[in-house]
mmCIF file of C-alpha atoms in Angstrom:
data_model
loop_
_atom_site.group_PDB
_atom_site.id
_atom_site.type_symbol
_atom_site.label_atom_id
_atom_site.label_comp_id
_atom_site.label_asym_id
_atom_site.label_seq_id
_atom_site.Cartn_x
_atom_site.Cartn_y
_atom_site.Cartn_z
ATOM 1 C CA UNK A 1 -19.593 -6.062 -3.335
ATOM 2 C CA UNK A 2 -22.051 -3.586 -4.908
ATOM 3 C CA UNK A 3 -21.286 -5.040 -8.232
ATOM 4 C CA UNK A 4 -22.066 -8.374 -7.301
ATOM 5 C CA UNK A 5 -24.199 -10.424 -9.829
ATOM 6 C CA UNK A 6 -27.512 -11.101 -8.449
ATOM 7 C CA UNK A 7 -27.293 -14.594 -10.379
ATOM 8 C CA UNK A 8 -24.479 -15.502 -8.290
ATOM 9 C CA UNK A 9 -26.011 -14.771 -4.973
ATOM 10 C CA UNK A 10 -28.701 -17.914 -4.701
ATOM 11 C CA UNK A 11 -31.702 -16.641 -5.073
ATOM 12 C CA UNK A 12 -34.574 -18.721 -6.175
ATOM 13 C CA UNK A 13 -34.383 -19.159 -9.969
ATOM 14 C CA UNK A 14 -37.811 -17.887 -10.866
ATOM 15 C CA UNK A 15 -37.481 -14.354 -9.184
ATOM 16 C CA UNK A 16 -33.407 -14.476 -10.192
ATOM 17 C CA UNK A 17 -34.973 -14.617 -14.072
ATOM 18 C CA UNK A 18 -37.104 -11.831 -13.542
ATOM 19 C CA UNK A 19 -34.696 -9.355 -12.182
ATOM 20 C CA UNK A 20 -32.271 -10.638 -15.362
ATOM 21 C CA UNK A 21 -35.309 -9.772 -17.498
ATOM 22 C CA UNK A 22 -35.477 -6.161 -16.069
ATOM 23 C CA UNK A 23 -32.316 -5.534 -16.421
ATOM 24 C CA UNK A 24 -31.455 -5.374 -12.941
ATOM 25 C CA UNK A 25 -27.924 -7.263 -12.625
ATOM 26 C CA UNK A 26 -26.328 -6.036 -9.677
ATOM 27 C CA UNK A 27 -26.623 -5.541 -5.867
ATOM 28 C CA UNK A 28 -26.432 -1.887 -6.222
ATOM 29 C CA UNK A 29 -29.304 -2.059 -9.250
ATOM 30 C CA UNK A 30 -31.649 -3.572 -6.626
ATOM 31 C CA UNK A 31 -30.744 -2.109 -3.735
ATOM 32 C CA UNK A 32 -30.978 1.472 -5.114
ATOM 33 C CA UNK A 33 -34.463 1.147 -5.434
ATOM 34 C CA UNK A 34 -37.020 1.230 -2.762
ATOM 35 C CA UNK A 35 -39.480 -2.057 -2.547
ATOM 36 C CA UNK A 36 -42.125 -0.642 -4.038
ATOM 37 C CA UNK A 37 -40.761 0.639 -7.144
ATOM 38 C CA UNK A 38 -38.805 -3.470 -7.296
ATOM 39 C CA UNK A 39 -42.429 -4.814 -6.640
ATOM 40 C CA UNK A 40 -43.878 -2.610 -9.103
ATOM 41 C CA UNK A 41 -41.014 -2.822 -11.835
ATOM 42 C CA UNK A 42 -40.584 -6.863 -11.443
ATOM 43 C CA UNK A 43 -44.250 -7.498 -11.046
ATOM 44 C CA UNK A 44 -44.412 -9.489 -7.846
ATOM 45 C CA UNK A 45 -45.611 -9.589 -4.424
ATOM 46 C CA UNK A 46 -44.538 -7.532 -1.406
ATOM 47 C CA UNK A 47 -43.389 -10.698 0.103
ATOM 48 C CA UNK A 48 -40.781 -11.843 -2.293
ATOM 49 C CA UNK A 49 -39.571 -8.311 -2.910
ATOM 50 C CA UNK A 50 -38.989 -8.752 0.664
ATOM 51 C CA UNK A 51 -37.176 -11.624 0.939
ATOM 52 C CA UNK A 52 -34.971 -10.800 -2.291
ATOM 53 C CA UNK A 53 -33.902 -7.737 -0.749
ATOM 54 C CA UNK A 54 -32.962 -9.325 2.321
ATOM 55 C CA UNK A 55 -31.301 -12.199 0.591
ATOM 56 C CA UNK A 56 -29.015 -9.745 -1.436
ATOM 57 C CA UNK A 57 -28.397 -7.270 1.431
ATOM 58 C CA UNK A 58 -27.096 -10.305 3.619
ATOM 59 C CA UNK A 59 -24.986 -11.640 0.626
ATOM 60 C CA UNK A 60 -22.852 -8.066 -0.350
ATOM 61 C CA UNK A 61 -22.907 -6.528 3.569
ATOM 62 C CA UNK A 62 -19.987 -7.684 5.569
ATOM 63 C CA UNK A 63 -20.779 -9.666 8.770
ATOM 64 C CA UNK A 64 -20.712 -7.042 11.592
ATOM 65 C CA UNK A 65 -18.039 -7.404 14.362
ATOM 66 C CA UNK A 66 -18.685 -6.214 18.355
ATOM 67 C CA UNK A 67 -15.791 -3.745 19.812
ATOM 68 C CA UNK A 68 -15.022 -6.433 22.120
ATOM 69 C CA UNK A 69 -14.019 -8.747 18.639
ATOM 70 C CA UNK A 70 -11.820 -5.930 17.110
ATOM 71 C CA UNK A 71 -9.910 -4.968 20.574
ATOM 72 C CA UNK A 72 -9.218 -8.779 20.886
ATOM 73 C CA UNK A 73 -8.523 -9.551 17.057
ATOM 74 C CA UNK A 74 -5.950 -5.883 17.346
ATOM 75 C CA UNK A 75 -4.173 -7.768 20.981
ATOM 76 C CA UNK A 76 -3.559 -11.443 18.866
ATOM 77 C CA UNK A 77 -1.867 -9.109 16.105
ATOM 78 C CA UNK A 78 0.151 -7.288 18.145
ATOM 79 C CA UNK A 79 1.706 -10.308 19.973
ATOM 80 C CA UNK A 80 1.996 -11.980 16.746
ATOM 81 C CA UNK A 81 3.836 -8.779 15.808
ATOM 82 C CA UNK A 82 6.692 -9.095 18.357
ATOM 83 C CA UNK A 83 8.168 -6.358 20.237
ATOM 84 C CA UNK A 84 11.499 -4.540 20.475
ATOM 85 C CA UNK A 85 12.154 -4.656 24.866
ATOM 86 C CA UNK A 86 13.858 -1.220 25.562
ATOM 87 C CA UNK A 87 15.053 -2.827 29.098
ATOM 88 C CA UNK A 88 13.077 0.032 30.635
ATOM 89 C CA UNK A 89 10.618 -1.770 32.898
ATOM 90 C CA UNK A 90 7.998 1.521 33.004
ATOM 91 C CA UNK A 91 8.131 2.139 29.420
ATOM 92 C CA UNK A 92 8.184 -1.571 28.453
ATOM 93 C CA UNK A 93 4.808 -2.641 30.204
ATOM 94 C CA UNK A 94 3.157 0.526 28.970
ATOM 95 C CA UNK A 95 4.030 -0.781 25.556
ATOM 96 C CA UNK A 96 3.159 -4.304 26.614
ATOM 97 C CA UNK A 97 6.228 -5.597 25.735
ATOM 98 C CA UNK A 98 8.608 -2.700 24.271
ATOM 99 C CA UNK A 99 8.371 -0.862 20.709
ATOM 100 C CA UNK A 100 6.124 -2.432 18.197
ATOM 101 C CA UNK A 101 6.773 -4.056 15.524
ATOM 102 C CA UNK A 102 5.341 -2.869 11.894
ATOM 103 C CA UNK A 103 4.122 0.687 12.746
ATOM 104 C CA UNK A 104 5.493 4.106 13.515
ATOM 105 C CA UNK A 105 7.258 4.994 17.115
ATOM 106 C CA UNK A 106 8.179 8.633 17.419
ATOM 107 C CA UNK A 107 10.122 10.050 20.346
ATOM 108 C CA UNK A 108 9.481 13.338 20.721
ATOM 109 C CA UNK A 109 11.833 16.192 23.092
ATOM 110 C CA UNK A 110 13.815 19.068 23.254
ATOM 111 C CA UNK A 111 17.401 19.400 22.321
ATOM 112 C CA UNK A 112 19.675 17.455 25.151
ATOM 113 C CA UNK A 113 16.711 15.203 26.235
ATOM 114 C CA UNK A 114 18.069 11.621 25.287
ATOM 115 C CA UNK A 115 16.583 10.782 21.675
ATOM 116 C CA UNK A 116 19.575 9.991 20.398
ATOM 117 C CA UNK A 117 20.884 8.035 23.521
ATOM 118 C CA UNK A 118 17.513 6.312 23.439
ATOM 119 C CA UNK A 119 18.014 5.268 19.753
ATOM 120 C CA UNK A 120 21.676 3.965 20.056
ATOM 121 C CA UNK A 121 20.050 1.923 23.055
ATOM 122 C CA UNK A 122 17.403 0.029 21.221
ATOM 123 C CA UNK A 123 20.158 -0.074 18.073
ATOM 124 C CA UNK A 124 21.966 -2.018 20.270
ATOM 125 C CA UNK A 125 19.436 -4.261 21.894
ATOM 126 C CA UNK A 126 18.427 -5.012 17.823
ATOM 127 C CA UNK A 127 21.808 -6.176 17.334
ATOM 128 C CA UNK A 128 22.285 -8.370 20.158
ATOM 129 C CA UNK A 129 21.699 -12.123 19.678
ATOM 130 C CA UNK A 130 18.540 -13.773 20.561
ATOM 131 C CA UNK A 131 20.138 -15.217 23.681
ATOM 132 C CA UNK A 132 20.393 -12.356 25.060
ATOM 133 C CA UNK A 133 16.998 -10.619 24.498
ATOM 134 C CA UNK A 134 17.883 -8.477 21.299
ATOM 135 C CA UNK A 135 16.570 -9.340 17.373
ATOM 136 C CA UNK A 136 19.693 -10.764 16.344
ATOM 137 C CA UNK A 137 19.516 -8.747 13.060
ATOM 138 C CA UNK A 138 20.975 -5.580 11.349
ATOM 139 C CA UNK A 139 19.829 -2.072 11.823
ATOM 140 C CA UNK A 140 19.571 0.725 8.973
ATOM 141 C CA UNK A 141 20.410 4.309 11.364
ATOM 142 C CA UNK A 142 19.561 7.637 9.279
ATOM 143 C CA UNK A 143 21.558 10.039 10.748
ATOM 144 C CA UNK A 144 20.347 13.683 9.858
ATOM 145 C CA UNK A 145 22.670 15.487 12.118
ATOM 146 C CA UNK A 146 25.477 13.384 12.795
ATOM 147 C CA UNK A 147 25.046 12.577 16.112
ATOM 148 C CA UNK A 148 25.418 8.495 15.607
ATOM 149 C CA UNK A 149 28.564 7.581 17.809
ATOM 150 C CA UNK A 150 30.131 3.805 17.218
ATOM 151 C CA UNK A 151 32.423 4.577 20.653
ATOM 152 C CA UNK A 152 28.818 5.515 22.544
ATOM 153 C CA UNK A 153 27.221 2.156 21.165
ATOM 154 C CA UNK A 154 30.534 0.475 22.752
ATOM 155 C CA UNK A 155 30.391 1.940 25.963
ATOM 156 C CA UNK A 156 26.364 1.368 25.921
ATOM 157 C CA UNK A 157 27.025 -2.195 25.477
ATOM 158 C CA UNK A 158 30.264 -2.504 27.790
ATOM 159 C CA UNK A 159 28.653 -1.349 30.369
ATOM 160 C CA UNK A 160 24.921 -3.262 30.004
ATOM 161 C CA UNK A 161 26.452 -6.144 28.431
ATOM 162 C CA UNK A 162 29.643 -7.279 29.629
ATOM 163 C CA UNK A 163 29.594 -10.637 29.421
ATOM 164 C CA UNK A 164 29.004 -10.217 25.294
ATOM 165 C CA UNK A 165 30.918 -7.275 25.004
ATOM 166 C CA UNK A 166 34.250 -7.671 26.844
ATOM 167 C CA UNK A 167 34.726 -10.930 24.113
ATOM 168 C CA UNK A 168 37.634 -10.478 21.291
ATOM 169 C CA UNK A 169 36.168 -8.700 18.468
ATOM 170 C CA UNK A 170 32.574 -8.401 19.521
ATOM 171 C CA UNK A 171 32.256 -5.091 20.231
ATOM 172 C CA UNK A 172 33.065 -4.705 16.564
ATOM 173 C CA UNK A 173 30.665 -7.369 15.486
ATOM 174 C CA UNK A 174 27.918 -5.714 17.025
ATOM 175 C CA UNK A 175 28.641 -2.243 15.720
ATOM 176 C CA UNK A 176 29.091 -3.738 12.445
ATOM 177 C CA UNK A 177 25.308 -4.516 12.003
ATOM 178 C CA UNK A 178 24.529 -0.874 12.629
ATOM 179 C CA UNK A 179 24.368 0.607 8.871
ATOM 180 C CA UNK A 180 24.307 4.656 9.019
ATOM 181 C CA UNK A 181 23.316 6.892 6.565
ATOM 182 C CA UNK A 182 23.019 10.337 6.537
ATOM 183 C CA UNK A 183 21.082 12.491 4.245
ATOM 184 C CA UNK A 184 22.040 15.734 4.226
ATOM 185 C CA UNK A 185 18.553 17.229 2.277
ATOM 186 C CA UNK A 186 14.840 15.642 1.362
ATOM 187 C CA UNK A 187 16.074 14.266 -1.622
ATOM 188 C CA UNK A 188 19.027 12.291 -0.420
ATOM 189 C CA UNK A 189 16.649 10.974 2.415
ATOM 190 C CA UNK A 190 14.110 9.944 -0.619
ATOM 191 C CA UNK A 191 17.003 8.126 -2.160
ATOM 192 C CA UNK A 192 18.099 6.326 1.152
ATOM 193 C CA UNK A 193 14.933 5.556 1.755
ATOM 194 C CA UNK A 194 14.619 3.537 -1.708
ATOM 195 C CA UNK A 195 18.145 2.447 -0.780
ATOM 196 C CA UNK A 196 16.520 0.876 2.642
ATOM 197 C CA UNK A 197 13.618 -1.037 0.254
ATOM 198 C CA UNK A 198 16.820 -2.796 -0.984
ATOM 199 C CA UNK A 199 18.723 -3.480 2.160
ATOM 200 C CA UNK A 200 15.460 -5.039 3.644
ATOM 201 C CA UNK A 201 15.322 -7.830 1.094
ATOM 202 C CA UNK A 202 19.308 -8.488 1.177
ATOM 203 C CA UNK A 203 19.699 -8.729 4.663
ATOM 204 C CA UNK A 204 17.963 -8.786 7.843
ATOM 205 C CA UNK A 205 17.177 -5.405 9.071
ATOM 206 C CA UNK A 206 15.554 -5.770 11.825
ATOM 207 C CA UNK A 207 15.433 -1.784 13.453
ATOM 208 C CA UNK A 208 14.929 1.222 11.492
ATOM 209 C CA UNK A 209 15.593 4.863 12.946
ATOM 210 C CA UNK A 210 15.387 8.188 11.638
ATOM 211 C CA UNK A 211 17.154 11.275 13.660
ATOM 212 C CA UNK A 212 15.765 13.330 13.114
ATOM 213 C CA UNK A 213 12.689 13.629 11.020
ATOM 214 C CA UNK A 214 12.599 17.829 11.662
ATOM 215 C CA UNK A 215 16.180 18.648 11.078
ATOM 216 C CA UNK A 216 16.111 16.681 7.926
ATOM 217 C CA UNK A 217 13.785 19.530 6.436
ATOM 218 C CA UNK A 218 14.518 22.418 8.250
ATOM 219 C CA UNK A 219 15.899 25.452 6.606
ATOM 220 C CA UNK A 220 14.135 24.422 3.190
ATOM 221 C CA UNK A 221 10.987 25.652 4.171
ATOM 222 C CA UNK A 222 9.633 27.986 6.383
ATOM 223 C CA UNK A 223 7.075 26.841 9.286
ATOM 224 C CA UNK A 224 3.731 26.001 7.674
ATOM 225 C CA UNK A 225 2.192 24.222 5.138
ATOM 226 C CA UNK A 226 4.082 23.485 2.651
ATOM 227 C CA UNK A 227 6.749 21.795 5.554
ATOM 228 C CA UNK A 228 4.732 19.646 6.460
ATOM 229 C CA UNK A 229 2.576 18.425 3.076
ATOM 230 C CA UNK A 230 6.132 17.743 1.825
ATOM 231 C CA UNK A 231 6.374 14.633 4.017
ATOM 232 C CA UNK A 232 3.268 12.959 2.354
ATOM 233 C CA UNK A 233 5.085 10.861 -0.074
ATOM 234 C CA UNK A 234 7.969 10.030 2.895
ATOM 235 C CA UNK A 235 4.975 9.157 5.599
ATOM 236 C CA UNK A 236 3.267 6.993 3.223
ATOM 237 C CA UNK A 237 6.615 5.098 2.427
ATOM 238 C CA UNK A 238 7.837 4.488 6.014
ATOM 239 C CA UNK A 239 4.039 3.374 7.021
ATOM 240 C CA UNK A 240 4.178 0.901 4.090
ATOM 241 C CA UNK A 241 7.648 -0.259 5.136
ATOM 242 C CA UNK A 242 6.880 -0.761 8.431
ATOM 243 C CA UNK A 243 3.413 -2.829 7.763
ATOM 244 C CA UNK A 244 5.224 -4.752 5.409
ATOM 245 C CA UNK A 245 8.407 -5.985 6.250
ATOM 246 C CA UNK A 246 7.020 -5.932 10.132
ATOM 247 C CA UNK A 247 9.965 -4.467 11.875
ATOM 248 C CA UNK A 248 9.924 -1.551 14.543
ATOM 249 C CA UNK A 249 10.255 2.214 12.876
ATOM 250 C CA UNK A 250 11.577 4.509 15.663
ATOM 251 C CA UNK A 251 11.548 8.515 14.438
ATOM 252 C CA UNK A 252 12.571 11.352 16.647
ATOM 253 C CA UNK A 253 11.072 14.988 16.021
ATOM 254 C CA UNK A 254 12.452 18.086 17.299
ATOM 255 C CA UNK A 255 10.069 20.865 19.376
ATOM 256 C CA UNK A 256 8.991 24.270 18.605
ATOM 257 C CA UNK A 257 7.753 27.341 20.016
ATOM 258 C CA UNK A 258 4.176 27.351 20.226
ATOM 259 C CA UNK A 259 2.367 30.340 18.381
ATOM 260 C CA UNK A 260 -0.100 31.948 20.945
ATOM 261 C CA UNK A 261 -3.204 31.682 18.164
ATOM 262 C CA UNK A 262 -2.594 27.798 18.258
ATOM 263 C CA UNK A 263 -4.215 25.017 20.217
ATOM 264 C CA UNK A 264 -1.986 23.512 22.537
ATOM 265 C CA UNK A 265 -1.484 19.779 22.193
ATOM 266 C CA UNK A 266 1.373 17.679 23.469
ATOM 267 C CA UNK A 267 3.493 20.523 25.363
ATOM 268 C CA UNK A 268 6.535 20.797 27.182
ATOM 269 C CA UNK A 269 5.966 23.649 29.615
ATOM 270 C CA UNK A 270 8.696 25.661 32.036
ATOM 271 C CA UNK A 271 7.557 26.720 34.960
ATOM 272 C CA UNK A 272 7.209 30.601 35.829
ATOM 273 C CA UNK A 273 9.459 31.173 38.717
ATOM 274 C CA UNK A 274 8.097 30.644 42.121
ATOM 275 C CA UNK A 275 7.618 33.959 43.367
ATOM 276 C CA UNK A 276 5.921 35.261 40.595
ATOM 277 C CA UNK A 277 3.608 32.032 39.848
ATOM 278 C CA UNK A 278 2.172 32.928 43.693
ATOM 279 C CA UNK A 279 0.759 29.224 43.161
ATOM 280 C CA UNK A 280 -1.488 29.302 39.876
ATOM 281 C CA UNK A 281 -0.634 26.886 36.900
ATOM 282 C CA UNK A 282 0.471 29.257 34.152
ATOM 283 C CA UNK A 283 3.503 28.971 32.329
ATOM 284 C CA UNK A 284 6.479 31.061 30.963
ATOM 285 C CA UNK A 285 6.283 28.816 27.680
ATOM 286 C CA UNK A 286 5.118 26.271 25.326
ATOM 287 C CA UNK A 287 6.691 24.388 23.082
ATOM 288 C CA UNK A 288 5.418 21.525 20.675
ATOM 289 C CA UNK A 289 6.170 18.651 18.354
ATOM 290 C CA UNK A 290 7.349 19.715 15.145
ATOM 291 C CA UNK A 291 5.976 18.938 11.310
ATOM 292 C CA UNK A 292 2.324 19.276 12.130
ATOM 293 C CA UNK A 293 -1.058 17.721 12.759
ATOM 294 C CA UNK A 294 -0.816 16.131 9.137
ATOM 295 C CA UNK A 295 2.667 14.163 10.906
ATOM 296 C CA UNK A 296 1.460 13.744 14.209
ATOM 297 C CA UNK A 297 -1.537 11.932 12.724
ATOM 298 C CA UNK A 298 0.274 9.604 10.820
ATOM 299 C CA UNK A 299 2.452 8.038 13.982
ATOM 300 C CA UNK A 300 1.213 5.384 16.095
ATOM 301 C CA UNK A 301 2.923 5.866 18.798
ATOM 302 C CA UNK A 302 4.093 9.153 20.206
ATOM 303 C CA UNK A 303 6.299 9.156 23.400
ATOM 304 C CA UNK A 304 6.914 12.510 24.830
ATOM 305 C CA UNK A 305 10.133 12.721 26.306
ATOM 306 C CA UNK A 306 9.833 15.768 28.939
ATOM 307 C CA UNK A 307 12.672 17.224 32.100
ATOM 308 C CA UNK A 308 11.007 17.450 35.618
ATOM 309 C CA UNK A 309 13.224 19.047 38.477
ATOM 310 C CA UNK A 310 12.295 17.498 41.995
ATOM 311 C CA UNK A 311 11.256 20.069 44.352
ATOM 312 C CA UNK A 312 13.066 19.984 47.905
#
């Protein structure tokens, strides 16, 4: 908008000739200069420096919007969006409605904690048929360390589904729409992820999941920087994807010890035992998401799966 033409903006023809004639063409020539070097440089009063100032800065500025708009405008875009129900009641109303379509869910947790039960789950529910609350589509599964289980997804839906499941042949059907992959570096991810650009215009992938994101690059680097700038190009991508062909992104990340010079963040934290804790809140450990601030900032969501033991 600073290189709008003043000519094009309205203003009255006699003072839109004389800025012409100085040589002043665009917003950004007038508005760099203060009113008194216009009034002094075009020859004119105060008054219509005045006005043609304000008439240009109202044309080029965009029309301000209240918090109250942009919370309300983000709510219409998010129904509009759709969700993918988990069939968790908790987790579903804090995500008014289930995981999101078009940006980036990551499930975060420690070995053993349920990420990759929780992504067969909602692999299922994307396969299901409308009917029955699911997307009624295909999903693309990147399976980094070969965890994916068709006989799992079977008993997952045999057992939440029956009346879909125990049919001839549907069990088969439904595991059918799950496509796996499974990258065994960075650059076979990079290729299946140009691979999924394809798949997404052929057919209708509804569900994308990564697991996981950390095991996919671990052992090529060590811990630092370079780990996690390496991502860039792959955070940018799945962003991109996920804006643009509006469909949930589900990624799970791994944990990590927590070096003591660091600032804690999202931790999972074990208890000291009971008789030495004597009833303060210090802990034994830390532990936190993997691949960085420069990853953790480019998620939307971030669900932090964590063990609690009931005390008796």
């Amino acid at each position: 908008m600073a290189n709008k033409l003043i000519s094009e903006m309205g203003l009255p023809k006699s003072i839109a000739n004389i800025f012409a004639a100085r040589n002043i063409n665009t917003a950004k020539d007038a508005l760099s200069l203060t009113e008194f070097e216009l009034m002094e440089l075009l020859d004119v009063g105060m008054a219509d420096v005045t006005s043609a100032v304000a008439h240009i800065s109202a044309v080029v500025s965009p029309p301000y919007q209240t918090a109250l708009f942009l919370m309300e405008q983000r709510l219409q875009n998010e129904q509009f969006a759709g969700h993918l129900p988990t069939r968790l009641k908790g987790l579903d109303d804090a995500l008014c409605g289930g995981i999101p379509f078009g940006v980036l869910t990551e499930l975060v947790g420690p070995a053993g904690i349920g990420k990759t039960q929780f992504c067969l789950k909602i692999s299922l529910l994307a396969s299901l048929p409308a009917s029955y609350g699911g997307l009624e589509g295909h999903v693309v599964y990147i399976d980094v360390e070969s965890k994916f289980s068709s006989r799992r997804i079977i008993e997952i839906g045999s057992t939440s589904f029956p009346e879909i499941f125990h049919r001839k042949g549907m069990a088969q059907e439904m595991a059918g729409r799950i496509l796996v992959l499974r990258p065994t570096s960075l650059s076979e991810f990079t290729e299946s992820l140009q691979q999924i650009k394809v798949l997404l215009l052929q057919q209708q992938v509804k569900l994308l999941v990564i697991d996981s994101m950390a095991a996919l690059i671990s052992g090529e680097y060590d811990q630092g920087a370079p780990r996690q700038h390496s991502l860039g190009w792959h955070i940018s991508f799945l962003k991109s994807l996920a804006e643009f062909s509006r469909i949930p992104v589900v990624v799970t990340n791994q944990v990590r010890s927590q070096r003591r010079d660091e600032v804690c963040q999202y931790s999972f934290q074990a208890q000291k035992n009971a008789e030495t804790q004597e009833g303060t809140d210090k802990y034994d450990s830390h532990v936190v998401a993997a691949l960085g601030i420069h990853w953790a900032h480019s998620v939307t969501i971030r669900l932090v799966l964590e063990a609690k033991s009931e005390v008796h």
